[in-house]
Coordinates of C-alpha atoms and ligand atoms in Angstrom, one line a residue:
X797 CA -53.3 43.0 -71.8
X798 CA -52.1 42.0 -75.0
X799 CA -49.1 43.3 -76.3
X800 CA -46.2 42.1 -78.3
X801 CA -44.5 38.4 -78.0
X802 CA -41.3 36.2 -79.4
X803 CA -41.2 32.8 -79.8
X804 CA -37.9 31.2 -79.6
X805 CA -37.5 27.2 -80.7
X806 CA -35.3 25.2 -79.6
X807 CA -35.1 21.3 -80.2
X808 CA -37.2 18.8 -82.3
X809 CA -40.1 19.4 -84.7
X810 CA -42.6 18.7 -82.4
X811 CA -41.4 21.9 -80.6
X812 CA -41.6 23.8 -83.7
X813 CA -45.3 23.0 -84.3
X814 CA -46.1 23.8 -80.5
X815 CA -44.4 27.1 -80.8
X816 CA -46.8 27.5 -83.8
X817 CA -49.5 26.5 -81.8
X818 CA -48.5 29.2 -78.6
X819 CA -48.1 32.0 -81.6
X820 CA -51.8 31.4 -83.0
X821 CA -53.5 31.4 -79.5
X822 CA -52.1 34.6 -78.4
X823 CA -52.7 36.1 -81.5
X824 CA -56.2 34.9 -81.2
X825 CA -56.2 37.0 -78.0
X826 CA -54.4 40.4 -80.0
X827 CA -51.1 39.7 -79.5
X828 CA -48.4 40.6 -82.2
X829 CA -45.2 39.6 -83.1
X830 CA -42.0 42.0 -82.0
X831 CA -39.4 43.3 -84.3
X832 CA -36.7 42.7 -81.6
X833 CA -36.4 41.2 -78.1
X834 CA -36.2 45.0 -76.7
X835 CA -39.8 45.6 -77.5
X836 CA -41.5 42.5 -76.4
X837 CA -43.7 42.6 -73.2
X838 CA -43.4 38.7 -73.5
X839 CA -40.5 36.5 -74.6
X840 CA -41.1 32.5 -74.3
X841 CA -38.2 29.8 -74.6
X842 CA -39.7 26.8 -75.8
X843 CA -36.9 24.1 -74.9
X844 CA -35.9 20.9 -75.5
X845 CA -33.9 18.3 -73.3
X846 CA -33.3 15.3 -75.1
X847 CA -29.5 16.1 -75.0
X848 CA -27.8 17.9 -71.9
X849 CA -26.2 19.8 -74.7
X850 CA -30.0 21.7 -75.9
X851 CA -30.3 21.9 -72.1
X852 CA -26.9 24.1 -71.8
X853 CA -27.9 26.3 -74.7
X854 CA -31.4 26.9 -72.6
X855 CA -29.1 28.1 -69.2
X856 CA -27.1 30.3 -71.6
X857 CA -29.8 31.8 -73.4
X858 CA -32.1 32.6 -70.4
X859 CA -29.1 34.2 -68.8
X860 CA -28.4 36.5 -71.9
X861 CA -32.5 37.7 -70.7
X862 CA -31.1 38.9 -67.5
X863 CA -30.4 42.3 -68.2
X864 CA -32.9 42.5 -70.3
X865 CA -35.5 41.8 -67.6
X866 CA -33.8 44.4 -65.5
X867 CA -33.9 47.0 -67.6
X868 CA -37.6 46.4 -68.7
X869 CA -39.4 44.5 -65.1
X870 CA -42.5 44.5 -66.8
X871 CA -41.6 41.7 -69.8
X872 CA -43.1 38.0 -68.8
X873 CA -40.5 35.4 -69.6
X874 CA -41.9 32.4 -70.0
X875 CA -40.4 28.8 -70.2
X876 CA -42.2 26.1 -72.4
X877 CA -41.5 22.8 -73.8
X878 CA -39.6 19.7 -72.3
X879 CA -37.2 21.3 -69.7
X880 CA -40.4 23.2 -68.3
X881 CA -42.0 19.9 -68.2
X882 CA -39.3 18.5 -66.8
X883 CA -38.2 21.0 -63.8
X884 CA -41.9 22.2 -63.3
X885 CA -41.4 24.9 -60.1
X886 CA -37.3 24.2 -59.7
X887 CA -36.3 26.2 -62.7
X888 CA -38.0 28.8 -60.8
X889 CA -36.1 28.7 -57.8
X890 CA -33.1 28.6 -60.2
X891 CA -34.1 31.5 -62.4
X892 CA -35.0 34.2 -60.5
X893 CA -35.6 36.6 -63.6
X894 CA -38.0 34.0 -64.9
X895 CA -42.2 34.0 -64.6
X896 CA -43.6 31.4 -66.2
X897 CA -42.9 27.7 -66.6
X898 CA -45.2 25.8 -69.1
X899 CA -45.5 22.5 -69.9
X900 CA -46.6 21.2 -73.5
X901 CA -49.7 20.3 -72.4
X902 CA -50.4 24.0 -71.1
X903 CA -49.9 26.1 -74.1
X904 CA -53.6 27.1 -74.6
X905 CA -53.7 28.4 -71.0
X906 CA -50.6 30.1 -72.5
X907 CA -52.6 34.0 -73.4
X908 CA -54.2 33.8 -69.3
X909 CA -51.7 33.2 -67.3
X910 CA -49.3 35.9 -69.2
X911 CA -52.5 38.0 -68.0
X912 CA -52.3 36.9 -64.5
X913 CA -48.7 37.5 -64.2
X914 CA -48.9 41.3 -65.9
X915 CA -51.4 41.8 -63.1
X916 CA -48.7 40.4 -60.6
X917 CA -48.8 37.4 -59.9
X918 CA -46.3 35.5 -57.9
X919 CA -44.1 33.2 -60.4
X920 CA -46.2 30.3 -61.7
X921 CA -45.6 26.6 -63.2
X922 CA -48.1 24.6 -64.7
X923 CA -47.0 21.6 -66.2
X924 CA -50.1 19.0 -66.1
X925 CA -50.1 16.1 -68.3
X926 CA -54.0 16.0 -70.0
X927 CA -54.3 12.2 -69.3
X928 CA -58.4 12.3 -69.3
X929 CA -59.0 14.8 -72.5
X930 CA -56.1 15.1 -74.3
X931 CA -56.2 18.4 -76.0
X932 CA -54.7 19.0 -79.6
X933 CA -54.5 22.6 -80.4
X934 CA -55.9 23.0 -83.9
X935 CA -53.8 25.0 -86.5
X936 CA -54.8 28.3 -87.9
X937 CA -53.2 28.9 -90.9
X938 CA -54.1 32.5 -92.5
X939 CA -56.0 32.3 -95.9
X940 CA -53.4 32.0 -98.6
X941 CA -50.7 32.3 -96.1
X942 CA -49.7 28.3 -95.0
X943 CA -46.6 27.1 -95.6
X944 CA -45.9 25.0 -98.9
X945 CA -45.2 21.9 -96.4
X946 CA -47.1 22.3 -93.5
X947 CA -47.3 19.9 -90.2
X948 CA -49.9 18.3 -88.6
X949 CA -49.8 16.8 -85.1
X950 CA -51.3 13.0 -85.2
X951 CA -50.5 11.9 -81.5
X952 CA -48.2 12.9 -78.3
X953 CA -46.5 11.2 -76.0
X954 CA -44.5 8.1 -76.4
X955 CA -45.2 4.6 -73.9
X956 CA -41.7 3.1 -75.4
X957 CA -39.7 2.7 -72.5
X958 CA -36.1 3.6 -74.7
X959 CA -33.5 3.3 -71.6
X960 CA -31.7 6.4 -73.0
X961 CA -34.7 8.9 -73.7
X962 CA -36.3 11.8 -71.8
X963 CA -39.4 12.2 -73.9
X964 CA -41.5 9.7 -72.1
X965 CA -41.7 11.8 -69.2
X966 CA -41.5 14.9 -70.5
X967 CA -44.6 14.3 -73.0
X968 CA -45.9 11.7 -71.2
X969 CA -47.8 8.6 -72.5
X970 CA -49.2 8.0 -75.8
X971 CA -52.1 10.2 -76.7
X972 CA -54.0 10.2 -80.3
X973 CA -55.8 13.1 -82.0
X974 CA -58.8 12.1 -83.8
X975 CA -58.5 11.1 -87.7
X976 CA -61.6 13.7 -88.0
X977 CA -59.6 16.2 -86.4
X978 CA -56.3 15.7 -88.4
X979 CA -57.9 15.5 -91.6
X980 CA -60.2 18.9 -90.5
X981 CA -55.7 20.4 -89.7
X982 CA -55.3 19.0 -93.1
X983 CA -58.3 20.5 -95.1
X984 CA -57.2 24.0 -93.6
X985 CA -53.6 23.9 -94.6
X986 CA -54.6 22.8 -97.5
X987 CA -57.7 25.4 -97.9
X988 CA -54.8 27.8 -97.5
X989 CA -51.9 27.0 -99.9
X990 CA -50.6 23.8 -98.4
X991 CA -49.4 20.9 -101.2
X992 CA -47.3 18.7 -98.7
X993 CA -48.1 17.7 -95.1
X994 CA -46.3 15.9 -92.5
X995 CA -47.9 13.7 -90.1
X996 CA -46.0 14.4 -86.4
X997 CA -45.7 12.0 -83.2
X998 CA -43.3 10.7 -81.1
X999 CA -44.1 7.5 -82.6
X1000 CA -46.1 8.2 -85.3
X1001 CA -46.9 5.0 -86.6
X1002 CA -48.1 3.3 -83.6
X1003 CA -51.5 5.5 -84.2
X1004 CA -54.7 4.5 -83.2
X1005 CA -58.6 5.9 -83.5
X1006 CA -61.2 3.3 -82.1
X1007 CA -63.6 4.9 -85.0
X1008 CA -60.9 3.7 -88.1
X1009 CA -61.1 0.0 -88.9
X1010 CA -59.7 -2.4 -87.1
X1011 CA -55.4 -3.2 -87.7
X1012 CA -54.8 -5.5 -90.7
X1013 CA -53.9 -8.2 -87.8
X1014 CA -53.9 -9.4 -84.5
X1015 CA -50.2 -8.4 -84.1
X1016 CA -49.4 -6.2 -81.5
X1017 CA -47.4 -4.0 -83.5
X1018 CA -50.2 -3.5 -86.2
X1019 CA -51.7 -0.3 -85.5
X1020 CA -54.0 2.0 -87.6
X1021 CA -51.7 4.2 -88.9
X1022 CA -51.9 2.8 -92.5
X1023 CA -55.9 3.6 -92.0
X1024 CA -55.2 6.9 -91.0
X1025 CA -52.5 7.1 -94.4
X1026 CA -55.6 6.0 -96.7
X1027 CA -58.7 8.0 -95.4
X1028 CA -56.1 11.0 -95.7
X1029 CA -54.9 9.3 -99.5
X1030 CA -59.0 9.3 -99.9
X1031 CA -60.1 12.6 -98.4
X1032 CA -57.6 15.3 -100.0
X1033 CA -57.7 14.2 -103.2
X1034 CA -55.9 17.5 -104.2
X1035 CA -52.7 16.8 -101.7
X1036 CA -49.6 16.9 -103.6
X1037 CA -47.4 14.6 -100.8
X1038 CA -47.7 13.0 -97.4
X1039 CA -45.1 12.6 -95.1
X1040 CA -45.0 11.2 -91.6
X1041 CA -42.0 11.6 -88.8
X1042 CA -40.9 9.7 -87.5
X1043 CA -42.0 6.3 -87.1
X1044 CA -40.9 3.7 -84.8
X1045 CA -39.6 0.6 -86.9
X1046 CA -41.7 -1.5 -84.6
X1047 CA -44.6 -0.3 -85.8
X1048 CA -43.4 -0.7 -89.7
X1049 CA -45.7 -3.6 -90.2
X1050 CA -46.5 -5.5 -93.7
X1051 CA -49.8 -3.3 -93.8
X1052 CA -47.6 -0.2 -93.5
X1053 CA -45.7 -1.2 -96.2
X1054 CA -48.5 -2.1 -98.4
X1055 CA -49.9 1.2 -97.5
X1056 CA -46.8 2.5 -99.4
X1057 CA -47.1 0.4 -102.4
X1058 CA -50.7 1.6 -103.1
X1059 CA -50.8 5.7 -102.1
X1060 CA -49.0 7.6 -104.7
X1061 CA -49.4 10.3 -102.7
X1062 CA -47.1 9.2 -99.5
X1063 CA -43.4 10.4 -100.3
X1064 CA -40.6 8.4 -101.0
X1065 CA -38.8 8.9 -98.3
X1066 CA -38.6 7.7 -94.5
X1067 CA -37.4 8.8 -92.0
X1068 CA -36.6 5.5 -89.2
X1069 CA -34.5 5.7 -86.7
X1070 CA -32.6 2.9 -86.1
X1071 CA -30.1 3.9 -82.8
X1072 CA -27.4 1.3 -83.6
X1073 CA -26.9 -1.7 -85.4
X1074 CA -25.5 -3.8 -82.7
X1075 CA -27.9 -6.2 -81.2
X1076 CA -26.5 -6.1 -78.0
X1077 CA -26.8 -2.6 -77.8
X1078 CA -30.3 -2.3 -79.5
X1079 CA -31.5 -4.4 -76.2
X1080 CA -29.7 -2.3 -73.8
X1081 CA -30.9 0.3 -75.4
X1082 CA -34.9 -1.4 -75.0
X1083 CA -35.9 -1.0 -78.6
X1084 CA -37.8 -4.1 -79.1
X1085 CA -36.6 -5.1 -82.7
X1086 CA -33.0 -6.5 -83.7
X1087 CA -30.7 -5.7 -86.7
X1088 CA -32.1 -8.6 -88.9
X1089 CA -35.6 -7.4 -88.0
X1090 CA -34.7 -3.4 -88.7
X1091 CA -33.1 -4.7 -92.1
X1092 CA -35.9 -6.9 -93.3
X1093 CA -38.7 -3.9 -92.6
X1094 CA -36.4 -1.9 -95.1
X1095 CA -36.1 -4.8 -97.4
X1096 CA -40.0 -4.8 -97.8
X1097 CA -40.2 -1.5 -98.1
X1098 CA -38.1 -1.4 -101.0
X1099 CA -39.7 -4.5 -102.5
X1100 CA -42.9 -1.8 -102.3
X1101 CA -41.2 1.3 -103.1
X1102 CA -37.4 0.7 -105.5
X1103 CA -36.6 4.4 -105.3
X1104 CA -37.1 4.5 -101.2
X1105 CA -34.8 6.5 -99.4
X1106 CA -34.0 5.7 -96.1
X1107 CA -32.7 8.1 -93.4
X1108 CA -31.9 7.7 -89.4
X1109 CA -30.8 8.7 -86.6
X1110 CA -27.8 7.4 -84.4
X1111 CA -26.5 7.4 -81.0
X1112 CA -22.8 6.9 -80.7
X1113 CA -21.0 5.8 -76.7
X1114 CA -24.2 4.0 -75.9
X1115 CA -23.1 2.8 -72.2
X1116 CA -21.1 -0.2 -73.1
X1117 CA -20.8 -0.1 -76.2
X1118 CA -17.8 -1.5 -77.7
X1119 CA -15.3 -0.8 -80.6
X1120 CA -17.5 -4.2 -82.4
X1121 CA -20.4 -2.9 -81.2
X1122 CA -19.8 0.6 -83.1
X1123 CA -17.9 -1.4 -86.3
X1124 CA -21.6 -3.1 -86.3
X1125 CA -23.1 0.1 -86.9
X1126 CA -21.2 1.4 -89.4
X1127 CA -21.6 -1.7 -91.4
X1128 CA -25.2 -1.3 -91.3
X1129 CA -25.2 2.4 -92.5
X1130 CA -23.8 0.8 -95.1
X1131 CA -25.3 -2.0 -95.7
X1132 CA -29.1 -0.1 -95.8
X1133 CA -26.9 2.5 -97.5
X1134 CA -29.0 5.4 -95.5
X1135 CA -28.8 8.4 -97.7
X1136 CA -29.1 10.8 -95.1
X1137 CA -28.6 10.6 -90.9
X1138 CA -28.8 12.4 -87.7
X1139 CA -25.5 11.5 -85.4
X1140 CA -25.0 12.0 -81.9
X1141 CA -23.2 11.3 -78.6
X1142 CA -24.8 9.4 -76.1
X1143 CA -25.8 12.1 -73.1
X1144 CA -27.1 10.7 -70.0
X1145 CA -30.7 12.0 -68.9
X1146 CA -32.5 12.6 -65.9
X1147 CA -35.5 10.1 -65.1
X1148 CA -33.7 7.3 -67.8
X1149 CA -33.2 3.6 -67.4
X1150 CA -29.8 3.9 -68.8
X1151 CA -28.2 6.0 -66.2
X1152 CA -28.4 2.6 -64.1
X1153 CA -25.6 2.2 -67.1
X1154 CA -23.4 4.7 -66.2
X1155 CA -21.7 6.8 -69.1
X1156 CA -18.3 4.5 -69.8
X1157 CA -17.7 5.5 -73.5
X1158 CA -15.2 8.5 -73.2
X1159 CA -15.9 11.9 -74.5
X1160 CA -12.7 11.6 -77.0
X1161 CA -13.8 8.2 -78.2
X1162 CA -17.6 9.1 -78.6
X1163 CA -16.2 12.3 -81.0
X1164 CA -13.9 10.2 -82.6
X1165 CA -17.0 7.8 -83.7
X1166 CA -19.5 10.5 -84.5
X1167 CA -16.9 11.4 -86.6
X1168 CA -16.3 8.5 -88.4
X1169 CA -20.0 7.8 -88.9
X1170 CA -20.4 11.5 -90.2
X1171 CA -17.2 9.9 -92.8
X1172 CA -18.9 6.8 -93.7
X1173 CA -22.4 8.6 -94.1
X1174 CA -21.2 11.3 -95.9
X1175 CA -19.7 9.1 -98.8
X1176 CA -23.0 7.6 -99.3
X1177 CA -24.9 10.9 -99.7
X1178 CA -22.5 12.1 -102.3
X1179 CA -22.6 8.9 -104.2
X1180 CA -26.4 9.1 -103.8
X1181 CA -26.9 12.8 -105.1
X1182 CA -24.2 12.3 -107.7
X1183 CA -26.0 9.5 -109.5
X1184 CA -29.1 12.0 -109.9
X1185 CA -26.9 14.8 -111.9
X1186 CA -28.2 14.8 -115.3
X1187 CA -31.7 13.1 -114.6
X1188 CA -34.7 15.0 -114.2
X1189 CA -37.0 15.0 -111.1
X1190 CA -40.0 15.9 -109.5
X1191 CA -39.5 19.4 -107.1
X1192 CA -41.9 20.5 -104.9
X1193 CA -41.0 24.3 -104.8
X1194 CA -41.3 25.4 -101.1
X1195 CA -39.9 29.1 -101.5
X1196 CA -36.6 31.3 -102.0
X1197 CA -33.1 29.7 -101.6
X1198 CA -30.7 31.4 -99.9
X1199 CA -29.0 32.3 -103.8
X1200 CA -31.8 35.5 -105.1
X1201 CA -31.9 33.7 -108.7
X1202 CA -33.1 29.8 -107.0
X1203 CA -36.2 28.4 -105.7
X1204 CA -35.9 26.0 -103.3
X1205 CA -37.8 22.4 -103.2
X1206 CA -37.7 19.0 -102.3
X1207 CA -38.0 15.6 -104.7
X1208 CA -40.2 13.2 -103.4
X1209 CA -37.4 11.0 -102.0
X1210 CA -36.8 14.2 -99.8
X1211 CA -33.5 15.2 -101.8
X1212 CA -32.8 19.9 -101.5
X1213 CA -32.9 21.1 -105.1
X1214 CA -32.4 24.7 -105.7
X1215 CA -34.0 25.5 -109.0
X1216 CA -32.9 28.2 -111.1
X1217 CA -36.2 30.7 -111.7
X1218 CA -36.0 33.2 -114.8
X1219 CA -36.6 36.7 -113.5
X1220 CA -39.9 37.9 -112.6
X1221 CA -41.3 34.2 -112.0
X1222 CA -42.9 32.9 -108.8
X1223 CA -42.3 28.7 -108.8
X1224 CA -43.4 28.5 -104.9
X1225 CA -45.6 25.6 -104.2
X1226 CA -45.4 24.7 -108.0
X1227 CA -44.6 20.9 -108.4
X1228 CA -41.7 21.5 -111.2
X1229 CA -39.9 18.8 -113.0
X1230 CA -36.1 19.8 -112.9
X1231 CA -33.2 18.5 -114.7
X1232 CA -30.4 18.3 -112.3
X1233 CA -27.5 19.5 -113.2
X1234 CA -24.9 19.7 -109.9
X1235 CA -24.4 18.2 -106.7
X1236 CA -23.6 19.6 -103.7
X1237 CA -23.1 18.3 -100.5
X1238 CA -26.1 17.9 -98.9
X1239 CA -28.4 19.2 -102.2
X1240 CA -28.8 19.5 -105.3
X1241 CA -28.6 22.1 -108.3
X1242 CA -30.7 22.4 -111.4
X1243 CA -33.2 23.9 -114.0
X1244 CA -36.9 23.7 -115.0
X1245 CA -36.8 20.9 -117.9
X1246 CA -38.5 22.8 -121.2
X1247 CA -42.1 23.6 -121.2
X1248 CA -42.2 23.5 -116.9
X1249 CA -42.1 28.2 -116.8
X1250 CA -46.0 27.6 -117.5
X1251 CA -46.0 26.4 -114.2
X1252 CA -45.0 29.3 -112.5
X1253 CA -47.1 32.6 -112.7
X1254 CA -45.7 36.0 -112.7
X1255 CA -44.7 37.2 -109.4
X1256 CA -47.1 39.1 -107.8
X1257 CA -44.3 39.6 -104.6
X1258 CA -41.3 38.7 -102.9
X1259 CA -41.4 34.7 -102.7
X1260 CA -41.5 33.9 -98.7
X1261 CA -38.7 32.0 -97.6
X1262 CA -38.3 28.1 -97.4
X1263 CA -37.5 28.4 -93.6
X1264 CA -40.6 27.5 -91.5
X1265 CA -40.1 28.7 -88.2
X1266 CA -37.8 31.0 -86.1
X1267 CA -34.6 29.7 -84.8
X1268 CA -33.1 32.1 -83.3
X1269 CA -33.9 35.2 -81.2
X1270 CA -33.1 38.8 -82.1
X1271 CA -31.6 39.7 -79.0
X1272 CA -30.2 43.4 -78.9
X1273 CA -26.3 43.3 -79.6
Ligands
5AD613 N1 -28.4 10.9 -75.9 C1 -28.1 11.1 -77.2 N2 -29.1 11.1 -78.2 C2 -30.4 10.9 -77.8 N3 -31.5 10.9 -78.6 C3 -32.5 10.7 -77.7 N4 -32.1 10.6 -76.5 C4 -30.7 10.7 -76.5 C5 -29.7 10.7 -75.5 N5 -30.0 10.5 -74.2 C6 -31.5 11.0 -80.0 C7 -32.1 9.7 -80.7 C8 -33.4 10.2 -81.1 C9 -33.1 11.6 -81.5 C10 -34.4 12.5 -81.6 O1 -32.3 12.0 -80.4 O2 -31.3 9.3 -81.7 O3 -33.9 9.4 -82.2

């Protein structure tokens, strides 16, 4: 019986697309979105466990459900995502309220087995990996309804063996959609309002599709992403920007990088995560490519692409790693000059290589460097965002900021700007050029340069909001 669900997403942005993906297919099958946890008959956590930290906020939240469940018996709680993938049939024995655990490779079973347990079934898990036919839910965007920048899924699963990471076990090994089927994903969004897509995968750019041409070279870290990149460039003409997240630097070959230099259409902007810039530590840490190696794929990139902007992300307390170590990694945040990163302390996971490492770093000393990298990278995005007050640049309008009077968009180097919009004008999914006029700390502040207001039409309605998926659960006070 279909009734009315919530979503709740936790974790990465993979997540966020699969809680997309659960929404559509029980939809598909009548069901509707609640107002409020209190009238849902289902509610489904989609978790994440890359850090013990999203699992805590998982324990804490399910408990909150407790009463709830009491109060109404009926309502399925499910459990998606990594930590179902992860605990499978455990996190039942350890959360009695709970009905449901399923894994990411499950969620179009998702709509029957809420039916099964509304009929009463016992408590279920399903959490099978789909090593023979790997499934990719296609996206459904509604007519005229997609989100300015819209996601596409290119490939699950990662087969890097990364001594501190979880994912490899709880998405498994490296699966790849079909180009026919992503550019079919893209076609759709597009169909529907889309201007921007971002390519998704674990490691995106290790992408491969025996029907694509061969990689540029024998090299085993040439794959066919940069094929996938220019049938895409090729295909949908009419796409304002392609994005891709994130890649894994191994994989950022010279035909990659030519890729860049030749598709005006692919943003300015990558996202590659680098992990640390000790070399001692990048082995420890099983990442395949050194610091001199990480630095020269940026180097050719920005030989390709001047205005490149880099970000990454950053593990701090690494096992082992020293006070030189961590001095090592500063100075390369500097040295690339990263204009953006994503910090955290090392957390040891079940299943990883690295707990053979134990987890030496104290938790005072891992704060005090996450700290200090947040110092060091924080300089650099205000020097980098104060150089671009007073030029003019290139917005793609996503929706309404959070001030009534602004529009909210992105430059092609991936850089916030919220536009000022005169009164009764609608800029969303316009492509605006903006003269910037403030900085902030983590965005920008400016105005449509003269002659841009023909580019936005009268508004017919409230713009939707920038935000792209739900984040947080109204839960009853
Ligand atoms: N501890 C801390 N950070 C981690 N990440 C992945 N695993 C761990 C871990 N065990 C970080 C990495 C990765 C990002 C998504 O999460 O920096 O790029």
């Amino acid at each position: 019986m279909a009734g009315k669900y919530l979503v709740h997403t936790f974790g990465c942005q993979m997540n966020a697309h699969d809680s997309d993906r659960m929404s559509e297919v029980l939809e598909a099958r009548g069901w509707l979105v609640a107002e409020d946890a209190e009238q849902a008959d289902l509610i489904v956590l989609n978790t994440c466990s890359v850090r013990e930290k999203a699992e805590q906020k998982l324990r804490s939240e399910i408990g909150k459900l407790a009463p709830l469940k009491k109060r109404h018996p009926e309502l399925v709680l499910a459990v998606a995502g990594c930590v179902a993938q992860q605990e499978g049939e455990a996190l039942l024995g350890r959360v009695p309220h709970l009905d449901l655990v399923i894994g990411p490779d499950n969620l179009a079973e998702l709509p029957d087995l809420v039916r099964e347990q509304q009929a009463g079934s016992p408590p279920r898990a399903r959490t099978v990996f789909d090593l023979s036919s790997p499934r990719f839910l296609p996206a459904s965007p509604r007519p005229g309804r997609a989100p300015v920048s819209a996601w596409v899924t290119t490939m699950k699963g990662c087969d890097e063996r990364c001594s501190f990471c979880i994912v490899p076990y709880t998405r498994g090994p490296e699966r790849y959609r079909p180009h026919e089927d992503i550019l079919r994903d893209i076609a759709r969004f597009v169909a529907s309002g889309a201007r921007e897509i971002t390519l998704l995968g674990q490691t995106v750019d290790s992408y491969r599709d025996p029907a694509l041409p061969p990689p540029a070279a024998l090299d085993p870290d040439e794959s066919q992403f940069p094929e996938l990149l220019r049938i895409i460039a090729r295909q949908v003409p009419e796409l304002a920007r392609l994005r891709y997240t994130s890649p894994h630097p191994r994989h950022l070959t010279p035909s990659l990088v030519r890729a860049h230099a030749e598709l005006p259409v692919l943003a300015r902007h990558v996202h590659m995560p680098v992990q640390s810039g000790s070399d001692r530590v990048l082995r420890r840490m099983i990442r395949r490519y050194t610091r001199a190696e990480y630095v020269r794929r940026v180097e050719s990139l920005r030989e390709a692409c001047p205005d490149l902007t880099l970000t990454t992300d950053i593990i701090v307390g690494f096992p082992g790693e020293t006070r030189e170590d961590f001095e090592a990694t500063l100075d390369l945040v500097r040295e690339v000059g990263f204009v953006g990163l994503f910090g955290f302390k090392y957390s040891p996971r079940p299943y990883t290589p690295a707990l053979k490492l134990g987890d030496d770093v104290p938790e005072a000393e891992k704060s005090e460097r996450l700290a200090r990298l947040f110092e060091v990278s924080e300089a650099i995005t205000q020097a980098h965002l104060g150089r671009l007050v007073g030029t003019t640049q290139r917005v793609l309008v996503e929706g309404a900021s959070k001030d009534a009077a602004r529009a909210q968009g992105r430059t092609a180097r991936n850089e916030i700007v919220h536009v000022l919009v005169p009164p009764g004008h609608d800029a969303t999914g316009a492509l605006l050029d903006v003269e910037i006029t403030q900085a902030f700390k983590h965005s920008l502040a400016g105005e449509p340069a003269p002659g841009q207001l023909a580019a936005m039409p009268a508004r017919a309605q409230q713009p939707a909001p920038a935000r792209r998926t739900r984040r947080s659960l109204p839960l009853a006070p």
